[in-house]
Amino acid sequence: MTQTTLPTASLDAEIAALGARHQAAHNVGMQVLNLVGSQAENLLERLPDSVKDRLEETTRGALELAFRAARQSRGVVPDQKGWLNTAVATAMGAAGGAGGLPSALAELPVTTTVLFRAIQGIATEYGYDPADPQIAKECLTVFASAGPLSQDDGAELAFLSARVTLTGSTVHGVIAKVVPRLSTVLGQKLAAQTVPVIGAAAGAATNYAYTSYYQQMAHVHFGLMALAERTGRPRAALVEDLRAALKQNHFN
């Protein structure tokens, strides 16, 4: 990618646009909390101990399956529009929530695959090839963000600063680093889907929130990557610019 020198106003405008996506990523998550009537931290307490104890193992299995399935399906099924990814995931969430915890667990790897394919599609929009092992790892790191039911901006900005290097790093190694945070995120989703009476509605709402969230965060992630390559400005410096823009917007 050819480096260019952007005028300060243009760079600020691009950072502001990415900041707007970052903020939009959380908006739908608040709708889920309103629906289930609980704080995200308390959602995990709804899960049986047997499920909580195996949450990281379940998440690792879902993510590894999603990685393989998404990679294999790219030559067969084209990337879809963002709204269609959201619609498909929302319908699956409703079906998963309708049957309570057993159906929600069965739906989890399918939804994770849809999310991963959506992230790959956004990488393509920015000119990256998801078949490139480096970009595949970057796609995985999008799952390291805080999640739609959290306001942990620090974790999200740290994930945006991270560089996944090829040296000594395998896909399994990246997955192992992502799983602890993602297991909490997916545990919240499972718990929301088990809410009595509104399980199907909560399942649809959580999948809508999660798909919207990860697509927006993928835009921020790959947008910053592309901007760093175009301008020669370090990604970490651009993340600091984003942090400042978010703080300024918060207080205005």
PDB file of C-alpha atoms in Angstrom:
ATOM      1  CA  MET A   1       0.000   0.000   0.000  1.00  0.00           C
ATOM      2  CA  THR A   2       1.480   3.349  -1.066  1.00  0.00           C
ATOM      3  CA  GLN A   3       2.183   5.764   1.771  1.00  0.00           C
ATOM      4  CA  THR A   4       0.683   9.235   1.549  1.00  0.00           C
ATOM      5  CA  THR A   5       0.841  12.315   3.718  1.00  0.00           C
ATOM      6  CA  LEU A   6      -2.658  13.252   4.796  1.00  0.00           C
ATOM      7  CA  PRO A   7      -3.498  16.836   5.778  1.00  0.00           C
ATOM      8  CA  THR A   8      -4.173  17.069   9.507  1.00  0.00           C
ATOM      9  CA  ALA A   9      -7.863  17.818   8.874  1.00  0.00           C
ATOM     10  CA  SER A  10      -8.233  14.718   6.705  1.00  0.00           C
ATOM     11  CA  LEU A  11      -6.502  12.512   9.254  1.00  0.00           C
ATOM     12  CA  ASP A  12      -8.675  13.930  12.029  1.00  0.00           C
ATOM     13  CA  ALA A  13     -11.780  13.265   9.953  1.00  0.00           C
ATOM     14  CA  GLU A  14     -10.809   9.637   9.380  1.00  0.00           C
ATOM     15  CA  ILE A  15     -10.049   9.143  13.074  1.00  0.00           C
ATOM     16  CA  ALA A  16     -13.385  10.741  13.963  1.00  0.00           C
ATOM     17  CA  ALA A  17     -15.204   8.382  11.593  1.00  0.00           C
ATOM     18  CA  LEU A  18     -13.518   5.373  13.214  1.00  0.00           C
ATOM     19  CA  GLY A  19     -14.387   6.815  16.624  1.00  0.00           C
ATOM     20  CA  ALA A  20     -18.041   6.995  15.597  1.00  0.00           C
ATOM     21  CA  ARG A  21     -17.931   3.308  14.645  1.00  0.00           C
ATOM     22  CA  HIS A  22     -16.290   2.478  17.974  1.00  0.00           C
ATOM     23  CA  GLN A  23     -19.075   4.216  19.874  1.00  0.00           C
ATOM     24  CA  ALA A  24     -21.810   2.733  17.697  1.00  0.00           C
ATOM     25  CA  ALA A  25     -20.457  -0.729  18.517  1.00  0.00           C
ATOM     26  CA  HIS A  26     -21.810  -0.442  22.064  1.00  0.00           C
ATOM     27  CA  ASN A  27     -25.183   1.131  21.428  1.00  0.00           C
ATOM     28  CA  VAL A  28     -27.064  -2.076  20.609  1.00  0.00           C
ATOM     29  CA  GLY A  29     -25.563  -3.849  23.601  1.00  0.00           C
ATOM     30  CA  MET A  30     -27.476  -1.566  25.918  1.00  0.00           C
ATOM     31  CA  GLN A  31     -30.733  -2.731  24.302  1.00  0.00           C
ATOM     32  CA  VAL A  32     -29.916  -6.290  25.382  1.00  0.00           C
ATOM     33  CA  LEU A  33     -29.294  -5.244  28.974  1.00  0.00           C
ATOM     34  CA  ASN A  34     -32.624  -3.434  29.005  1.00  0.00           C
ATOM     35  CA  LEU A  35     -34.323  -6.545  27.653  1.00  0.00           C
ATOM     36  CA  VAL A  36     -32.928  -8.997  30.196  1.00  0.00           C
ATOM     37  CA  GLY A  37     -33.044  -6.530  33.077  1.00  0.00           C
ATOM     38  CA  SER A  38     -29.577  -7.272  34.435  1.00  0.00           C
ATOM     39  CA  GLN A  39     -26.028  -6.000  34.427  1.00  0.00           C
ATOM     40  CA  ALA A  40     -23.707  -7.967  32.174  1.00  0.00           C
ATOM     41  CA  GLU A  41     -21.560  -9.157  35.082  1.00  0.00           C
ATOM     42  CA  ASN A  42     -24.593 -10.767  36.731  1.00  0.00           C
ATOM     43  CA  LEU A  43     -25.666 -12.568  33.566  1.00  0.00           C
ATOM     44  CA  LEU A  44     -22.995 -15.220  34.000  1.00  0.00           C
ATOM     45  CA  GLU A  45     -24.477 -16.172  37.373  1.00  0.00           C
ATOM     46  CA  ARG A  46     -27.532 -17.459  35.524  1.00  0.00           C
ATOM     47  CA  LEU A  47     -25.501 -20.255  33.949  1.00  0.00           C
ATOM     48  CA  PRO A  48     -25.251 -23.680  35.615  1.00  0.00           C
ATOM     49  CA  ASP A  49     -21.866 -24.371  37.195  1.00  0.00           C
ATOM     50  CA  SER A  50     -21.286 -27.213  34.731  1.00  0.00           C
ATOM     51  CA  VAL A  51     -21.579 -24.766  31.830  1.00  0.00           C
ATOM     52  CA  LYS A  52     -19.469 -22.061  33.495  1.00  0.00           C
ATOM     53  CA  ASP A  53     -16.713 -24.566  34.235  1.00  0.00           C
ATOM     54  CA  ARG A  54     -16.532 -25.559  30.554  1.00  0.00           C
ATOM     55  CA  LEU A  55     -17.035 -22.090  29.085  1.00  0.00           C
ATOM     56  CA  GLU A  56     -13.457 -21.620  27.871  1.00  0.00           C
ATOM     57  CA  GLU A  57     -13.354 -25.124  26.423  1.00  0.00           C
ATOM     58  CA  THR A  58     -16.675 -24.539  24.646  1.00  0.00           C
ATOM     59  CA  THR A  59     -15.488 -21.182  23.337  1.00  0.00           C
ATOM     60  CA  ARG A  60     -12.208 -22.619  22.077  1.00  0.00           C
ATOM     61  CA  GLY A  61     -14.075 -25.373  20.225  1.00  0.00           C
ATOM     62  CA  ALA A  62     -16.519 -22.884  18.697  1.00  0.00           C
ATOM     63  CA  LEU A  63     -13.720 -20.545  17.605  1.00  0.00           C
ATOM     64  CA  GLU A  64     -11.575 -23.303  16.092  1.00  0.00           C
ATOM     65  CA  LEU A  65     -14.609 -24.657  14.227  1.00  0.00           C
ATOM     66  CA  ALA A  66     -15.491 -21.142  13.047  1.00  0.00           C
ATOM     67  CA  PHE A  67     -11.941 -20.565  11.815  1.00  0.00           C
ATOM     68  CA  ARG A  68     -11.948 -23.774   9.750  1.00  0.00           C
ATOM     69  CA  ALA A  69     -15.486 -23.383   8.458  1.00  0.00           C
ATOM     70  CA  ALA A  70     -15.061 -19.728   7.518  1.00  0.00           C
ATOM     71  CA  ARG A  71     -11.833 -20.454   5.658  1.00  0.00           C
ATOM     72  CA  GLN A  72     -13.349 -23.388   3.746  1.00  0.00           C
ATOM     73  CA  SER A  73     -16.575 -21.583   2.893  1.00  0.00           C
ATOM     74  CA  ARG A  74     -14.962 -18.511   1.341  1.00  0.00           C
ATOM     75  CA  GLY A  75     -14.477 -20.285  -1.993  1.00  0.00           C
ATOM     76  CA  VAL A  76     -18.116 -21.420  -2.030  1.00  0.00           C
ATOM     77  CA  VAL A  77     -20.177 -18.687  -0.366  1.00  0.00           C
ATOM     78  CA  PRO A  78     -19.350 -15.044  -1.201  1.00  0.00           C
ATOM     79  CA  ASP A  79     -19.044 -12.372   1.466  1.00  0.00           C
ATOM     80  CA  GLN A  80     -22.412 -10.920   2.400  1.00  0.00           C
ATOM     81  CA  LYS A  81     -23.546  -7.392   3.131  1.00  0.00           C
ATOM     82  CA  GLY A  82     -23.329  -6.369   6.765  1.00  0.00           C
ATOM     83  CA  TRP A  83     -27.108  -6.126   7.164  1.00  0.00           C
ATOM     84  CA  LEU A  84     -27.541  -9.664   5.829  1.00  0.00           C
ATOM     85  CA  ASN A  85     -24.961 -11.073   8.251  1.00  0.00           C
ATOM     86  CA  THR A  86     -26.856  -9.345  11.054  1.00  0.00           C
ATOM     87  CA  ALA A  87     -30.218 -10.648   9.850  1.00  0.00           C
ATOM     88  CA  VAL A  88     -28.978 -14.245   9.585  1.00  0.00           C
ATOM     89  CA  ALA A  89     -27.347 -14.157  13.008  1.00  0.00           C
ATOM     90  CA  THR A  90     -30.444 -12.567  14.557  1.00  0.00           C
ATOM     91  CA  ALA A  91     -32.665 -15.345  13.203  1.00  0.00           C
ATOM     92  CA  MET A  92     -30.262 -17.983  14.507  1.00  0.00           C
ATOM     93  CA  GLY A  93     -30.204 -16.324  17.923  1.00  0.00           C
ATOM     94  CA  ALA A  94     -33.991 -16.417  18.112  1.00  0.00           C
ATOM     95  CA  ALA A  95     -33.992 -20.124  17.247  1.00  0.00           C
ATOM     96  CA  GLY A  96     -31.229 -20.825  19.748  1.00  0.00           C
ATOM     97  CA  GLY A  97     -32.938 -18.917  22.533  1.00  0.00           C
ATOM     98  CA  ALA A  98     -36.321 -20.544  21.920  1.00  0.00           C
ATOM     99  CA  GLY A  99     -35.072 -23.904  23.187  1.00  0.00           C
ATOM    100  CA  GLY A 100     -33.216 -22.606  26.215  1.00  0.00           C
ATOM    101  CA  LEU A 101     -29.641 -23.500  27.091  1.00  0.00           C
ATOM    102  CA  PRO A 102     -29.314 -26.736  25.039  1.00  0.00           C
ATOM    103  CA  SER A 103     -30.305 -25.073  21.761  1.00  0.00           C
ATOM    104  CA  ALA A 104     -28.300 -21.943  22.614  1.00  0.00           C
ATOM    105  CA  LEU A 105     -25.183 -24.088  23.082  1.00  0.00           C
ATOM    106  CA  ALA A 106     -25.828 -25.853  19.774  1.00  0.00           C
ATOM    107  CA  GLU A 107     -26.269 -22.516  17.997  1.00  0.00           C
ATOM    108  CA  LEU A 108     -23.069 -20.990  19.449  1.00  0.00           C
ATOM    109  CA  PRO A 109     -20.498 -22.353  16.931  1.00  0.00           C
ATOM    110  CA  VAL A 110     -22.766 -21.497  13.993  1.00  0.00           C
ATOM    111  CA  THR A 111     -23.143 -17.904  15.132  1.00  0.00           C
ATOM    112  CA  THR A 112     -19.388 -17.677  15.792  1.00  0.00           C
ATOM    113  CA  THR A 113     -18.760 -18.818  12.216  1.00  0.00           C
ATOM    114  CA  VAL A 114     -21.109 -16.149  10.838  1.00  0.00           C
ATOM    115  CA  LEU A 115     -19.327 -13.528  12.949  1.00  0.00           C
ATOM    116  CA  PHE A 116     -15.915 -14.658  11.746  1.00  0.00           C
ATOM    117  CA  ARG A 117     -17.013 -14.632   8.102  1.00  0.00           C
ATOM    118  CA  ALA A 118     -18.356 -11.116   8.597  1.00  0.00           C
ATOM    119  CA  ILE A 119     -15.003 -10.009  10.035  1.00  0.00           C
ATOM    120  CA  GLN A 120     -13.185 -11.577   7.073  1.00  0.00           C
ATOM    121  CA  GLY A 121     -15.500  -9.757   4.673  1.00  0.00           C
ATOM    122  CA  ILE A 122     -14.675  -6.423   6.279  1.00  0.00           C
ATOM    123  CA  ALA A 123     -10.950  -7.176   6.038  1.00  0.00           C
ATOM    124  CA  THR A 124     -11.528  -7.658   2.301  1.00  0.00           C
ATOM    125  CA  GLU A 125     -13.241  -4.255   2.087  1.00  0.00           C
ATOM    126  CA  TYR A 126      -9.998  -2.655   3.268  1.00  0.00           C
ATOM    127  CA  GLY A 127      -7.937  -4.495   0.661  1.00  0.00           C
ATOM    128  CA  TYR A 128      -6.690  -7.378   2.800  1.00  0.00           C
ATOM    129  CA  ASP A 129      -6.762 -11.054   1.863  1.00  0.00           C
ATOM    130  CA  PRO A 130      -8.229 -13.260   4.633  1.00  0.00           C
ATOM    131  CA  ALA A 131      -6.363 -16.233   3.112  1.00  0.00           C
ATOM    132  CA  ASP A 132      -3.099 -14.552   4.155  1.00  0.00           C
ATOM    133  CA  PRO A 133      -2.125 -16.168   7.490  1.00  0.00           C
ATOM    134  CA  GLN A 134      -1.239 -12.772   8.935  1.00  0.00           C
ATOM    135  CA  ILE A 135      -4.659 -11.329   8.077  1.00  0.00           C
ATOM    136  CA  ALA A 136      -6.381 -14.483   9.340  1.00  0.00           C
ATOM    137  CA  LYS A 137      -4.730 -13.839  12.694  1.00  0.00           C
ATOM    138  CA  GLU A 138      -5.749 -10.190  12.607  1.00  0.00           C
ATOM    139  CA  CYS A 139      -9.347 -11.351  12.033  1.00  0.00           C
ATOM    140  CA  LEU A 140      -9.103 -13.549  15.116  1.00  0.00           C
ATOM    141  CA  THR A 141      -7.847 -10.677  17.260  1.00  0.00           C
ATOM    142  CA  VAL A 142     -11.060  -8.728  16.629  1.00  0.00           C
ATOM    143  CA  PHE A 143     -12.632 -11.208  19.055  1.00  0.00           C
ATOM    144  CA  ALA A 144     -10.247  -9.914  21.744  1.00  0.00           C
ATOM    145  CA  SER A 145     -12.261  -6.704  22.173  1.00  0.00           C
ATOM    146  CA  ALA A 146     -14.380  -6.217  25.258  1.00  0.00           C
ATOM    147  CA  GLY A 147     -17.767  -7.243  23.847  1.00  0.00           C
ATOM    148  CA  PRO A 148     -21.075  -5.429  23.302  1.00  0.00           C
ATOM    149  CA  LEU A 149     -22.263  -5.720  26.926  1.00  0.00           C
ATOM    150  CA  SER A 150     -19.148  -4.066  28.327  1.00  0.00           C
ATOM    151  CA  GLN A 151     -17.961  -0.475  28.544  1.00  0.00           C
ATOM    152  CA  ASP A 152     -14.311  -1.516  28.928  1.00  0.00           C
ATOM    153  CA  ASP A 153     -12.818   0.914  26.432  1.00  0.00           C
ATOM    154  CA  GLY A 154      -9.353   0.248  27.850  1.00  0.00           C
ATOM    155  CA  ALA A 155      -9.472  -3.381  26.775  1.00  0.00           C
ATOM    156  CA  GLU A 156     -10.739  -2.450  23.342  1.00  0.00           C
ATOM    157  CA  LEU A 157      -8.066   0.151  22.722  1.00  0.00           C
ATOM    158  CA  ALA A 158      -5.397  -2.276  23.914  1.00  0.00           C
ATOM    159  CA  PHE A 159      -6.619  -4.852  21.428  1.00  0.00           C
ATOM    160  CA  LEU A 160      -6.499  -2.250  18.652  1.00  0.00           C
ATOM    161  CA  SER A 161      -2.872  -1.498  19.494  1.00  0.00           C
ATOM    162  CA  ALA A 162      -1.811  -5.135  19.478  1.00  0.00           C
ATOM    163  CA  ARG A 163       0.181  -6.482  16.579  1.00  0.00           C
ATOM    164  CA  VAL A 164      -0.072 -10.175  15.827  1.00  0.00           C
ATOM    165  CA  THR A 165       3.283 -11.256  14.459  1.00  0.00           C
ATOM    166  CA  LEU A 166       4.019 -14.329  12.388  1.00  0.00           C
ATOM    167  CA  THR A 167       7.200 -15.195  14.265  1.00  0.00           C
ATOM    168  CA  GLY A 168       6.552 -18.020  16.702  1.00  0.00           C
ATOM    169  CA  SER A 169       2.816 -17.468  16.556  1.00  0.00           C
ATOM    170  CA  THR A 170       0.366 -20.094  15.386  1.00  0.00           C
ATOM    171  CA  VAL A 171      -3.370 -19.843  14.903  1.00  0.00           C
ATOM    172  CA  HIS A 172      -3.850 -22.008  17.989  1.00  0.00           C
ATOM    173  CA  GLY A 173      -1.655 -19.627  19.939  1.00  0.00           C
ATOM    174  CA  VAL A 174      -3.765 -16.643  18.901  1.00  0.00           C
ATOM    175  CA  ILE A 175      -6.958 -18.517  19.727  1.00  0.00           C
ATOM    176  CA  ALA A 176      -5.566 -19.367  23.174  1.00  0.00           C
ATOM    177  CA  LYS A 177      -4.990 -15.652  23.830  1.00  0.00           C
ATOM    178  CA  VAL A 178      -8.447 -14.666  22.578  1.00  0.00           C
ATOM    179  CA  VAL A 179     -10.458 -17.375  24.341  1.00  0.00           C
ATOM    180  CA  PRO A 180     -10.412 -16.037  27.945  1.00  0.00           C
ATOM    181  CA  ARG A 181     -12.056 -12.758  26.948  1.00  0.00           C
ATOM    182  CA  LEU A 182     -14.336 -14.242  24.303  1.00  0.00           C
ATOM    183  CA  SER A 183     -15.572 -16.946  26.696  1.00  0.00           C
ATOM    184  CA  THR A 184     -16.876 -14.224  29.018  1.00  0.00           C
ATOM    185  CA  VAL A 185     -18.546 -12.465  26.107  1.00  0.00           C
ATOM    186  CA  LEU A 186     -20.189 -15.643  24.801  1.00  0.00           C
ATOM    187  CA  GLY A 187     -21.136 -16.675  28.331  1.00  0.00           C
ATOM    188  CA  GLN A 188     -23.126 -13.461  28.650  1.00  0.00           C
ATOM    189  CA  LYS A 189     -24.857 -14.293  25.381  1.00  0.00           C
ATOM    190  CA  LEU A 190     -25.746 -17.808  26.532  1.00  0.00           C
ATOM    191  CA  ALA A 191     -27.038 -16.499  29.848  1.00  0.00           C
ATOM    192  CA  ALA A 192     -29.252 -13.911  28.159  1.00  0.00           C
ATOM    193  CA  GLN A 193     -30.759 -16.626  25.988  1.00  0.00           C
ATOM    194  CA  THR A 194     -31.783 -18.630  29.050  1.00  0.00           C
ATOM    195  CA  VAL A 195     -33.966 -15.852  30.513  1.00  0.00           C
ATOM    196  CA  PRO A 196     -37.401 -17.429  31.079  1.00  0.00           C
ATOM    197  CA  VAL A 197     -40.205 -16.477  28.663  1.00  0.00           C
ATOM    198  CA  ILE A 198     -38.101 -14.061  26.586  1.00  0.00           C
ATOM    199  CA  GLY A 199     -35.386 -16.541  25.580  1.00  0.00           C
ATOM    200  CA  ALA A 200     -36.105 -16.258  21.848  1.00  0.00           C
ATOM    201  CA  ALA A 201     -36.300 -12.455  21.993  1.00  0.00           C
ATOM    202  CA  ALA A 202     -33.102 -12.301  24.049  1.00  0.00           C
ATOM    203  CA  GLY A 203     -31.412 -14.682  21.617  1.00  0.00           C
ATOM    204  CA  ALA A 204     -32.360 -12.492  18.669  1.00  0.00           C
ATOM    205  CA  ALA A 205     -31.313  -9.331  20.522  1.00  0.00           C
ATOM    206  CA  THR A 206     -27.945 -10.706  21.634  1.00  0.00           C
ATOM    207  CA  ASN A 207     -27.069 -11.968  18.169  1.00  0.00           C
ATOM    208  CA  TYR A 208     -28.141  -8.662  16.644  1.00  0.00           C
ATOM    209  CA  ALA A 209     -25.949  -6.841  19.164  1.00  0.00           C
ATOM    210  CA  TYR A 210     -22.975  -9.155  18.755  1.00  0.00           C
ATOM    211  CA  THR A 211     -23.020  -9.136  14.951  1.00  0.00           C
ATOM    212  CA  SER A 212     -23.385  -5.363  14.827  1.00  0.00           C
ATOM    213  CA  TYR A 213     -20.669  -4.938  17.429  1.00  0.00           C
ATOM    214  CA  TYR A 214     -18.022  -7.156  15.860  1.00  0.00           C
ATOM    215  CA  GLN A 215     -18.618  -5.746  12.388  1.00  0.00           C
ATOM    216  CA  GLN A 216     -18.127  -2.208  13.703  1.00  0.00           C
ATOM    217  CA  MET A 217     -15.008  -3.223  15.634  1.00  0.00           C
ATOM    218  CA  ALA A 218     -13.640  -4.950  12.523  1.00  0.00           C
ATOM    219  CA  HIS A 219     -14.075  -1.675  10.624  1.00  0.00           C
ATOM    220  CA  VAL A 220     -12.130   0.142  13.363  1.00  0.00           C
ATOM    221  CA  HIS A 221      -9.426  -2.548  13.465  1.00  0.00           C
ATOM    222  CA  PHE A 222      -8.791  -2.775   9.737  1.00  0.00           C
ATOM    223  CA  GLY A 223      -9.432   0.928   9.205  1.00  0.00           C
ATOM    224  CA  LEU A 224      -6.584   1.723  11.594  1.00  0.00           C
ATOM    225  CA  MET A 225      -4.362  -0.878   9.914  1.00  0.00           C
ATOM    226  CA  ALA A 226      -4.983   0.622   6.484  1.00  0.00           C
ATOM    227  CA  LEU A 227      -4.508   4.174   7.775  1.00  0.00           C
ATOM    228  CA  ALA A 228      -1.192   3.210   9.384  1.00  0.00           C
ATOM    229  CA  GLU A 229       0.029   1.682   6.135  1.00  0.00           C
ATOM    230  CA  ARG A 230      -1.095   4.655   4.049  1.00  0.00           C
ATOM    231  CA  THR A 231       0.413   7.316   6.280  1.00  0.00           C
ATOM    232  CA  GLY A 232       3.403   5.510   7.819  1.00  0.00           C
ATOM    233  CA  ARG A 233       2.120   6.590  11.240  1.00  0.00           C
ATOM    234  CA  PRO A 234       2.469   3.802  13.831  1.00  0.00           C
ATOM    235  CA  ARG A 235      -0.762   2.025  14.665  1.00  0.00           C
ATOM    236  CA  ALA A 236      -0.201   2.668  18.375  1.00  0.00           C
ATOM    237  CA  ALA A 237      -0.029   6.419  17.671  1.00  0.00           C
ATOM    238  CA  LEU A 238      -3.263   6.257  15.691  1.00  0.00           C
ATOM    239  CA  VAL A 239      -4.918   4.414  18.586  1.00  0.00           C
ATOM    240  CA  GLU A 240      -3.855   7.253  20.878  1.00  0.00           C
ATOM    241  CA  ASP A 241      -5.416   9.691  18.389  1.00  0.00           C
ATOM    242  CA  LEU A 242      -8.581   7.600  18.548  1.00  0.00           C
ATOM    243  CA  ARG A 243      -8.487   7.566  22.345  1.00  0.00           C
ATOM    244  CA  ALA A 244      -8.245  11.373  22.370  1.00  0.00           C
ATOM    245  CA  ALA A 245     -11.114  11.689  19.888  1.00  0.00           C
ATOM    246  CA  LEU A 246     -13.329   9.400  21.979  1.00  0.00           C
ATOM    247  CA  LYS A 247     -12.505  11.325  25.151  1.00  0.00           C
ATOM    248  CA  GLN A 248     -13.236  14.662  23.490  1.00  0.00           C
ATOM    249  CA  ASN A 249     -16.547  13.389  22.134  1.00  0.00           C
ATOM    250  CA  HIS A 250     -17.457  11.987  25.558  1.00  0.00           C
ATOM    251  CA  PHE A 251     -17.114  15.327  27.271  1.00  0.00           C
ATOM    252  CA  ASN A 252     -18.643  17.461  24.506  1.00  0.00           C
TER     253      ASN A 252
END
